[in-house]
Tab-separated table of C-alpha atoms in Angstrom:
chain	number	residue	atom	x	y	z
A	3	UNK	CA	113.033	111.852	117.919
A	4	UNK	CA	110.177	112.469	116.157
A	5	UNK	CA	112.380	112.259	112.398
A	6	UNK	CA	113.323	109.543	113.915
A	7	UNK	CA	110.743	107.142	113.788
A	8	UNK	CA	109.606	108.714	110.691
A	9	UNK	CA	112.536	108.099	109.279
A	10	UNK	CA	112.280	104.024	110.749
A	11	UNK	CA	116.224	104.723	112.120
A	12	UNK	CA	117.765	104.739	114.839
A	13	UNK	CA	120.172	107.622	116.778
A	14	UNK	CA	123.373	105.413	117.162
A	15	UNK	CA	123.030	104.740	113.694
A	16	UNK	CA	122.657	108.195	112.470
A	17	UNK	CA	125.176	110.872	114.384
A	18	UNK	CA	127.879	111.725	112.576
A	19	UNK	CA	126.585	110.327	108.943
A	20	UNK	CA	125.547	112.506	105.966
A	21	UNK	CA	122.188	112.419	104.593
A	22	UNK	CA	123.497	111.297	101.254
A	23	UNK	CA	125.223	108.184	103.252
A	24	UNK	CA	122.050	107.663	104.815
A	25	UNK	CA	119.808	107.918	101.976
A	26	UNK	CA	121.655	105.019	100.117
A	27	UNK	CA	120.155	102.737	102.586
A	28	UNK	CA	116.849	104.639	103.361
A	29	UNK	CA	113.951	105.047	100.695
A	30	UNK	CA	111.836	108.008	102.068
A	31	UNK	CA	115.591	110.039	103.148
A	32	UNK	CA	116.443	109.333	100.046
A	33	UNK	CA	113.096	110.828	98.103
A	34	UNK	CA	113.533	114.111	100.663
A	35	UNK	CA	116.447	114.496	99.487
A	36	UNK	CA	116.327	113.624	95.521
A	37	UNK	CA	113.427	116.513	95.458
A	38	UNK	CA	115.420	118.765	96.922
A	39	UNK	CA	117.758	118.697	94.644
A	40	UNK	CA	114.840	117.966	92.033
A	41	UNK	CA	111.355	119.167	92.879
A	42	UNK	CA	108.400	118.169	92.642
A	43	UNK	CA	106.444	120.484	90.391
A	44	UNK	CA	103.144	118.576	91.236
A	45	UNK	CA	104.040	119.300	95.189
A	46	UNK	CA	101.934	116.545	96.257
A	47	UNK	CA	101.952	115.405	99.671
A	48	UNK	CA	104.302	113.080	101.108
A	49	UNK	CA	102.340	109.790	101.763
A	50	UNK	CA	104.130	107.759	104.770
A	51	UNK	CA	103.030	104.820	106.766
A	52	UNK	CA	103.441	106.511	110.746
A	53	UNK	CA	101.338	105.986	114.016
A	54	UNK	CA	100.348	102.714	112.666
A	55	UNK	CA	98.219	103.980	109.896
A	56	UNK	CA	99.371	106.063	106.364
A	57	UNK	CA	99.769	109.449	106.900
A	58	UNK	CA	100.440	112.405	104.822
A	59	UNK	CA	103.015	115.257	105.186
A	60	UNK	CA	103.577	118.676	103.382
A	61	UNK	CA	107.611	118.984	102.700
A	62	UNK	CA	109.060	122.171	102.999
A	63	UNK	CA	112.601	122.811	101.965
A	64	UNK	CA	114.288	125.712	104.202
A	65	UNK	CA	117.961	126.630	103.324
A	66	UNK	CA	120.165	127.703	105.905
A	67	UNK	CA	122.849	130.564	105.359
A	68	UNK	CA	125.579	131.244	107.925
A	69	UNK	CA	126.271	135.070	107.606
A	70	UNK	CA	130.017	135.867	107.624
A	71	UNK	CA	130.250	139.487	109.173
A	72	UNK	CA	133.817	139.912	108.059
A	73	UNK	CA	133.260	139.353	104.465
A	74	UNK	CA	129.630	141.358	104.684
A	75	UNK	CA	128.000	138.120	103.097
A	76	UNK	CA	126.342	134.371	103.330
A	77	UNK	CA	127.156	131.027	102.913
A	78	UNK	CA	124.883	128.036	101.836
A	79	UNK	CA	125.517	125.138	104.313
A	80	UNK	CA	122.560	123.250	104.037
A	81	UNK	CA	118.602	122.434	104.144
A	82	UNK	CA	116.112	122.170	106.768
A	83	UNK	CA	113.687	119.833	105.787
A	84	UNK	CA	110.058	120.525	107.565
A	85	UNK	CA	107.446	117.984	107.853
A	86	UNK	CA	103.946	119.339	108.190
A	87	UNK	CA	100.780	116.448	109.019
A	88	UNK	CA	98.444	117.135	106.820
A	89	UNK	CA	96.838	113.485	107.289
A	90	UNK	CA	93.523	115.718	108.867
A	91	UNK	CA	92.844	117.560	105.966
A	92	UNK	CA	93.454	115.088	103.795
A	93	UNK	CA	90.713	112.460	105.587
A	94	UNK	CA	88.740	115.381	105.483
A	95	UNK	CA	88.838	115.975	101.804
A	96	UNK	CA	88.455	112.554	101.341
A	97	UNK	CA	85.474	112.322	103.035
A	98	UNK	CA	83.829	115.119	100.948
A	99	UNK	CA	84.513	113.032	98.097
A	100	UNK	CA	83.140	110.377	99.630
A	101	UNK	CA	79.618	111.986	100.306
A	102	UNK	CA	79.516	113.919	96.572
A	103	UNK	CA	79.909	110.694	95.430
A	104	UNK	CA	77.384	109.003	97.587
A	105	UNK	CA	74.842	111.771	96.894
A	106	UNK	CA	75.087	111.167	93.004
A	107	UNK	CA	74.801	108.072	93.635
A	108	UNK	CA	71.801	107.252	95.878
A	109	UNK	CA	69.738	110.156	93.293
A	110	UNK	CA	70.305	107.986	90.504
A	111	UNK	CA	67.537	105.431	90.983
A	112	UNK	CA	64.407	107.978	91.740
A	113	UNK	CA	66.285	110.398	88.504
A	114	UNK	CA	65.864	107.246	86.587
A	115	UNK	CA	61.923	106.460	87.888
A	116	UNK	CA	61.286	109.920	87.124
A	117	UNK	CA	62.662	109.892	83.774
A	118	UNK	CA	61.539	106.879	82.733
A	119	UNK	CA	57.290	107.545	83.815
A	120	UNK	CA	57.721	111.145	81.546
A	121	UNK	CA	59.578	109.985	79.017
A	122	UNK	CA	56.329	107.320	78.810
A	123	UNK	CA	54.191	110.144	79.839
A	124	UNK	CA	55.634	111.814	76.417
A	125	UNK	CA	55.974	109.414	73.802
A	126	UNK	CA	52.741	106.696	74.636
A	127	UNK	CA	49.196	107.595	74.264
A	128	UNK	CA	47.840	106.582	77.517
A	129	UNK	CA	44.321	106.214	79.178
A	130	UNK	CA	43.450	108.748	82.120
A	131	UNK	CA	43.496	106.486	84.467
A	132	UNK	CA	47.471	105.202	83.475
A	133	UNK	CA	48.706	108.891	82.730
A	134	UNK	CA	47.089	109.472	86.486
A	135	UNK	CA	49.390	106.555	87.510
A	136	UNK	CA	52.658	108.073	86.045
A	137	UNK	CA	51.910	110.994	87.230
A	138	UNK	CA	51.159	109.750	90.642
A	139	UNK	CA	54.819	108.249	90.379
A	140	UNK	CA	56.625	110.778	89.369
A	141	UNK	CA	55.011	113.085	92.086
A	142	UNK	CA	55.930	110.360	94.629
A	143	UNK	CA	59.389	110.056	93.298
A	144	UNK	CA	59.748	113.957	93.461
A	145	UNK	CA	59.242	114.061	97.470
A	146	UNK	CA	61.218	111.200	97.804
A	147	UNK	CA	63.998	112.983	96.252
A	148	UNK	CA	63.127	115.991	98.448
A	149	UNK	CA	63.262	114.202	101.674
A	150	UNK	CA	66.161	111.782	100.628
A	151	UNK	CA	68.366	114.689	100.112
A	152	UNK	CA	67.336	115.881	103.737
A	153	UNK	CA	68.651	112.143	104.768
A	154	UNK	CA	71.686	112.100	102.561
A	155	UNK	CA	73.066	115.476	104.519
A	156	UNK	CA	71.917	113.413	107.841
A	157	UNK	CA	73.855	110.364	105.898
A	158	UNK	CA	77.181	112.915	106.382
A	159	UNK	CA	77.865	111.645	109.853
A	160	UNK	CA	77.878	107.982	108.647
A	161	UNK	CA	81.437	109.132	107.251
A	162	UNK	CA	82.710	111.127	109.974
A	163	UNK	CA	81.090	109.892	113.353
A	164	UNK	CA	79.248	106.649	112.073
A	165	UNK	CA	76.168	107.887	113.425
A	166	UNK	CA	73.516	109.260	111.633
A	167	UNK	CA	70.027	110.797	112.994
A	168	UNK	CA	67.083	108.604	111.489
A	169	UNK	CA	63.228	107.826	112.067
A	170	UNK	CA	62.248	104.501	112.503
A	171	UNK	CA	58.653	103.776	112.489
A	172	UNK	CA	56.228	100.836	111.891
A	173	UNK	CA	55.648	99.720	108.476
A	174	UNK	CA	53.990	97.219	106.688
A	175	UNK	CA	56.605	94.670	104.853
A	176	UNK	CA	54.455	93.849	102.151
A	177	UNK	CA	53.286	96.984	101.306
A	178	UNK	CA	57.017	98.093	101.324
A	179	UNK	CA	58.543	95.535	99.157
A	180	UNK	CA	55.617	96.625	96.745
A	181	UNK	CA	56.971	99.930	96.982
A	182	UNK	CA	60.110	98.656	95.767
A	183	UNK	CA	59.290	97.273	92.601
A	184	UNK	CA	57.059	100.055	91.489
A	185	UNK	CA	60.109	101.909	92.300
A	186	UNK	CA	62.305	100.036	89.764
A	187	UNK	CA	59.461	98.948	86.935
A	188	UNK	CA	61.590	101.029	84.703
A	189	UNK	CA	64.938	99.738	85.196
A	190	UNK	CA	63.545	96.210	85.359
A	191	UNK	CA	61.773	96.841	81.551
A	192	UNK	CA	65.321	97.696	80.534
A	193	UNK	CA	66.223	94.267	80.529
A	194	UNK	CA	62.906	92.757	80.524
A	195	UNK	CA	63.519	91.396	84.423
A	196	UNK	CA	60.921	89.963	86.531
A	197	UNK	CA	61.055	90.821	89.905
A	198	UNK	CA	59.148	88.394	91.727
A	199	UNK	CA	57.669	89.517	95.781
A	200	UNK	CA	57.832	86.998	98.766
A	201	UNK	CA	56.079	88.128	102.073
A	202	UNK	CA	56.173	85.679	105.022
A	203	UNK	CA	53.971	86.011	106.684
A	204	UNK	CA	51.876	88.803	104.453
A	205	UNK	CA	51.060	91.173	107.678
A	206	UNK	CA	54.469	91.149	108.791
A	207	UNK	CA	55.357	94.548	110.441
A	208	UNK	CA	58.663	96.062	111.231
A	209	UNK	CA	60.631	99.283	112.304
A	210	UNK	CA	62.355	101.070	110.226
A	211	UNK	CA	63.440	104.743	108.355
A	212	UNK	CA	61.424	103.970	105.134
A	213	UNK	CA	63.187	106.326	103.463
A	214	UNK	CA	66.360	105.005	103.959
A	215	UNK	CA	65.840	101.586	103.446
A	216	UNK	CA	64.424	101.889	100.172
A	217	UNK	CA	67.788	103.622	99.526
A	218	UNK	CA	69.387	99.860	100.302
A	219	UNK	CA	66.547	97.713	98.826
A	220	UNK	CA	67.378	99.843	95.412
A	221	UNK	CA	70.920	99.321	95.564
A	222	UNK	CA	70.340	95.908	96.235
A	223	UNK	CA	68.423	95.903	92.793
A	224	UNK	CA	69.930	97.632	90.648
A	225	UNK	CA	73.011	95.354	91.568
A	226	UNK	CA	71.091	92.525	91.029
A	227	UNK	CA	69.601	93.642	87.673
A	228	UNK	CA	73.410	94.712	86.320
A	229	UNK	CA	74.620	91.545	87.150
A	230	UNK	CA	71.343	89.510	85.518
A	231	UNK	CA	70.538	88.352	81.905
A	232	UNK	CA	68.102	89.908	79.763
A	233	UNK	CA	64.945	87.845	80.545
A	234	UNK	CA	65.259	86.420	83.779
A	235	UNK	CA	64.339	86.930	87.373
A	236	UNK	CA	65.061	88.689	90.418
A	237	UNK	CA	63.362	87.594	94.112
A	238	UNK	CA	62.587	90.251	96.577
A	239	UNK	CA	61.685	88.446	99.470
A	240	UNK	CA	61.057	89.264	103.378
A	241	UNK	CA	60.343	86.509	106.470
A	242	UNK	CA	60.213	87.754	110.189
A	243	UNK	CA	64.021	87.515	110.652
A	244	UNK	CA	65.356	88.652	106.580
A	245	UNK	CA	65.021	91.395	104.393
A	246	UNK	CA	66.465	89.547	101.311
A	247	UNK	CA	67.532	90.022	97.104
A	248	UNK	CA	68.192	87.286	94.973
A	249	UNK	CA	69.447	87.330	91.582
A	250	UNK	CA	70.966	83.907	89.198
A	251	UNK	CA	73.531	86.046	86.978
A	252	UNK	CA	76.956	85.293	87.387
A	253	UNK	CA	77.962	85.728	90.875
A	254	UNK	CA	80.482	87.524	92.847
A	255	UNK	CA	84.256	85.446	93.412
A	256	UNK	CA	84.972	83.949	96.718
A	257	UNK	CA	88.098	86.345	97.036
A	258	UNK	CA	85.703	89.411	96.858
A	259	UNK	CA	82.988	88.316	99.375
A	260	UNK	CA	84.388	90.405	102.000
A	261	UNK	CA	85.946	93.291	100.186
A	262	UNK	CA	82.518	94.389	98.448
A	263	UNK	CA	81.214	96.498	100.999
A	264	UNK	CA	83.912	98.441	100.945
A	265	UNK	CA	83.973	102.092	99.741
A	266	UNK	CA	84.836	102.258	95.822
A	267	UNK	CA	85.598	98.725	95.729
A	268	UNK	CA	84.367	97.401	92.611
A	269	UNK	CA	84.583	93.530	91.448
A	270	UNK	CA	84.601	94.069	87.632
A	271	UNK	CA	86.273	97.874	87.489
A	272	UNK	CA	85.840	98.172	83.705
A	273	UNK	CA	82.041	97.125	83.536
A	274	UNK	CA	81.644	99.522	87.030
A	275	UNK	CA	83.103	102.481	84.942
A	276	UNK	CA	81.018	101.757	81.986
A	277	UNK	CA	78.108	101.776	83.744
A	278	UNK	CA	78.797	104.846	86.423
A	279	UNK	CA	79.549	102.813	89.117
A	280	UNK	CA	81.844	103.936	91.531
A	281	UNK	CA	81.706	101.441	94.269
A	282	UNK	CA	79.996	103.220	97.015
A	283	UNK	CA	76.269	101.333	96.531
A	284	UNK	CA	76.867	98.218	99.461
A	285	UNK	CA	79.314	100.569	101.584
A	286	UNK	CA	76.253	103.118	102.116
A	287	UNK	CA	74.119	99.723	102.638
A	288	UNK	CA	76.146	98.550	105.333
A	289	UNK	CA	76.139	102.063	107.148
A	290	UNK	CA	72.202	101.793	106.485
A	291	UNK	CA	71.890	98.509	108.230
A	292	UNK	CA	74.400	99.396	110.604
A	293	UNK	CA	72.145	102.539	112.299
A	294	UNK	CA	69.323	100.269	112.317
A	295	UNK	CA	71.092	97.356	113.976
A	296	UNK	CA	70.935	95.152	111.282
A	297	UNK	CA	73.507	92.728	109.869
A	298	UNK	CA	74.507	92.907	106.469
A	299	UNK	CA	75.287	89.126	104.421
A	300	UNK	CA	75.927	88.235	101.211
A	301	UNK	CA	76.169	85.011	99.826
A	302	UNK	CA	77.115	83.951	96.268
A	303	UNK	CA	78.158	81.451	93.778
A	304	UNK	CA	79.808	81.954	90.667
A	305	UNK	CA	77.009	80.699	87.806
A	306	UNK	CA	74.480	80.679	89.588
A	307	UNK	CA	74.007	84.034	91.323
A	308	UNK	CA	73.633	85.867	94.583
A	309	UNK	CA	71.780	86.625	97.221
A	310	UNK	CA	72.239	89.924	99.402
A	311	UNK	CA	70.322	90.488	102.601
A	312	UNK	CA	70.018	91.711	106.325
A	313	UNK	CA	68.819	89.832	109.342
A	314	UNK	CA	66.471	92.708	110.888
């Protein structure tokens, strides 16, 4: 029964039929039955659509003697051809990818911060009072990184529960948002991008894991930044009811709106590989808002920009 629906056929149609008849007519019979005559020396798994989702099998060929006592020997008559779900492991594997990847990712901005402040520290004669500064940063930066990797193991369950242990507490919105541009003065000097700050009203409070949302507000950036012109402007900008990015580059197609938040989905693939995207930055954002009970938009327009942002 079970080879059965596997298979998508049905008994009547089967009993008393070879599996070379059958495989004229059937494409996954006729792949089981190809590689056993031809295998595969990759011995990848088998991926099939079954229990309404694609799931993946380990083939194992087992030939079948029929032992002839008179002549003292065997003869061939045939396979056995076992199915094993693997479709556990495999999710499982996946989702180790998944977090390696995320974790390279989400230690990419404070790497670059840190970089960035001694690489100044290094090559610019600086007054006390600035080298104090970029020191201050990169010491800031370095528990950052400390606790964010604490969060990013935490960040584990987003992938295989969707639930995640975080600590929400008060916070200051304007005092955050400044956070976040200190946090990205070198990646905005790249392209020589102002990011401007909007605080409505300017002792606006709000609950959150600091930590982790300054994970999303610099994704949120550093999208905005690669898809911006040398020269121009970013808004960072936060009322009562919206934590909000706004860039004017050149927008994100209509078709790809609701796709973008998806893990390694990437708009422009080439540009994302060139620049070490792997599509993972507004996934982990949406599993950030998500644990905090916020909604996740985007709106944009191709030409004239767009604006990601969570109602909070």
């Amino acid at each position: 029964d079970v080879a059965l629906t596997i298979l998508n056929l049905k008994r009547e149609n089967v009993i008393g039929k070879s599996a070379a008849e059958l495989a004229l007519k059937n494409d996954l019979l006729r792949r089981l039955v190809r590689e056993l005559v031809q295998p595969n020396e990759k011995e990848e798994p088998l991926k099939i659509y079954a229990d309404n989702k694609e799931s993946y099998f380990k083939v194992q060929y087992i030939p079948i003697h029929v032992t002839d006592d008179q002549k003292n020997g065997s003869q061939y008559v045939g396979d056995v051809i076992l199915l094993k779900n693997i479709t556990e492991f495999k999710e499982l594997d996946s989702a180790k990818t998944t977090f390696i990847s995320t974790i390279s990712h989400e230690l990419k901005t404070p790497m670059t911060s840190i970089l960035g402040y001694a690489d100044t520290l290094l090559t610019v004669r600086l007054q006390r009072q600035q080298q104090e500064r970029a020191l201050s940063y990169i010491s800031s930066e370095c528990r950052r990184l400390s606790r964010l990797s604490v969060k990013m193991l935490e960040l584990t369950g987003l992938y295989e529960t969707g639930e995640a242990r975080f600590a929400p507490t008060e916070n200051s919105v304007k005092s955050f948002l400044e956070d976040s541009r200190q946090l990205n003065l070198c990646r905005l000097k790249e392209k020589n991008i102002c990011l401007e700050l909007q605080c409505e009203p300017a002792d606006l409070k709000k609950n959150f894991d600091k930590d982790l949302l300054l994970s999303l507000v610099n994704n949120f950036i550093d999208n905005a930044v690669k898809a911006s012109a040398d020269n121009s402007k970013l808004i960072l900008a936060a009322t009562a009811g919206k934590l909000m990015v706004r860039d004017f580059g050149k927008g994100i197609p209509a078709e790809d709106l609701d796709k973008v938040t998806e893990a390694f989905y990437m708009v422009d693939k080439s540009r994302s590989r060139a620049n070490g995207s792997v599509g993972l930055g507004l996934a982990l954002c949406k599993k950030i808002a998500d644990i905090h009970g916020f909604q996740l938009k985007i709106e944009s327009e191709i030409g004239k920009g767009t604006c990601v942002f969570i109602e909070w």
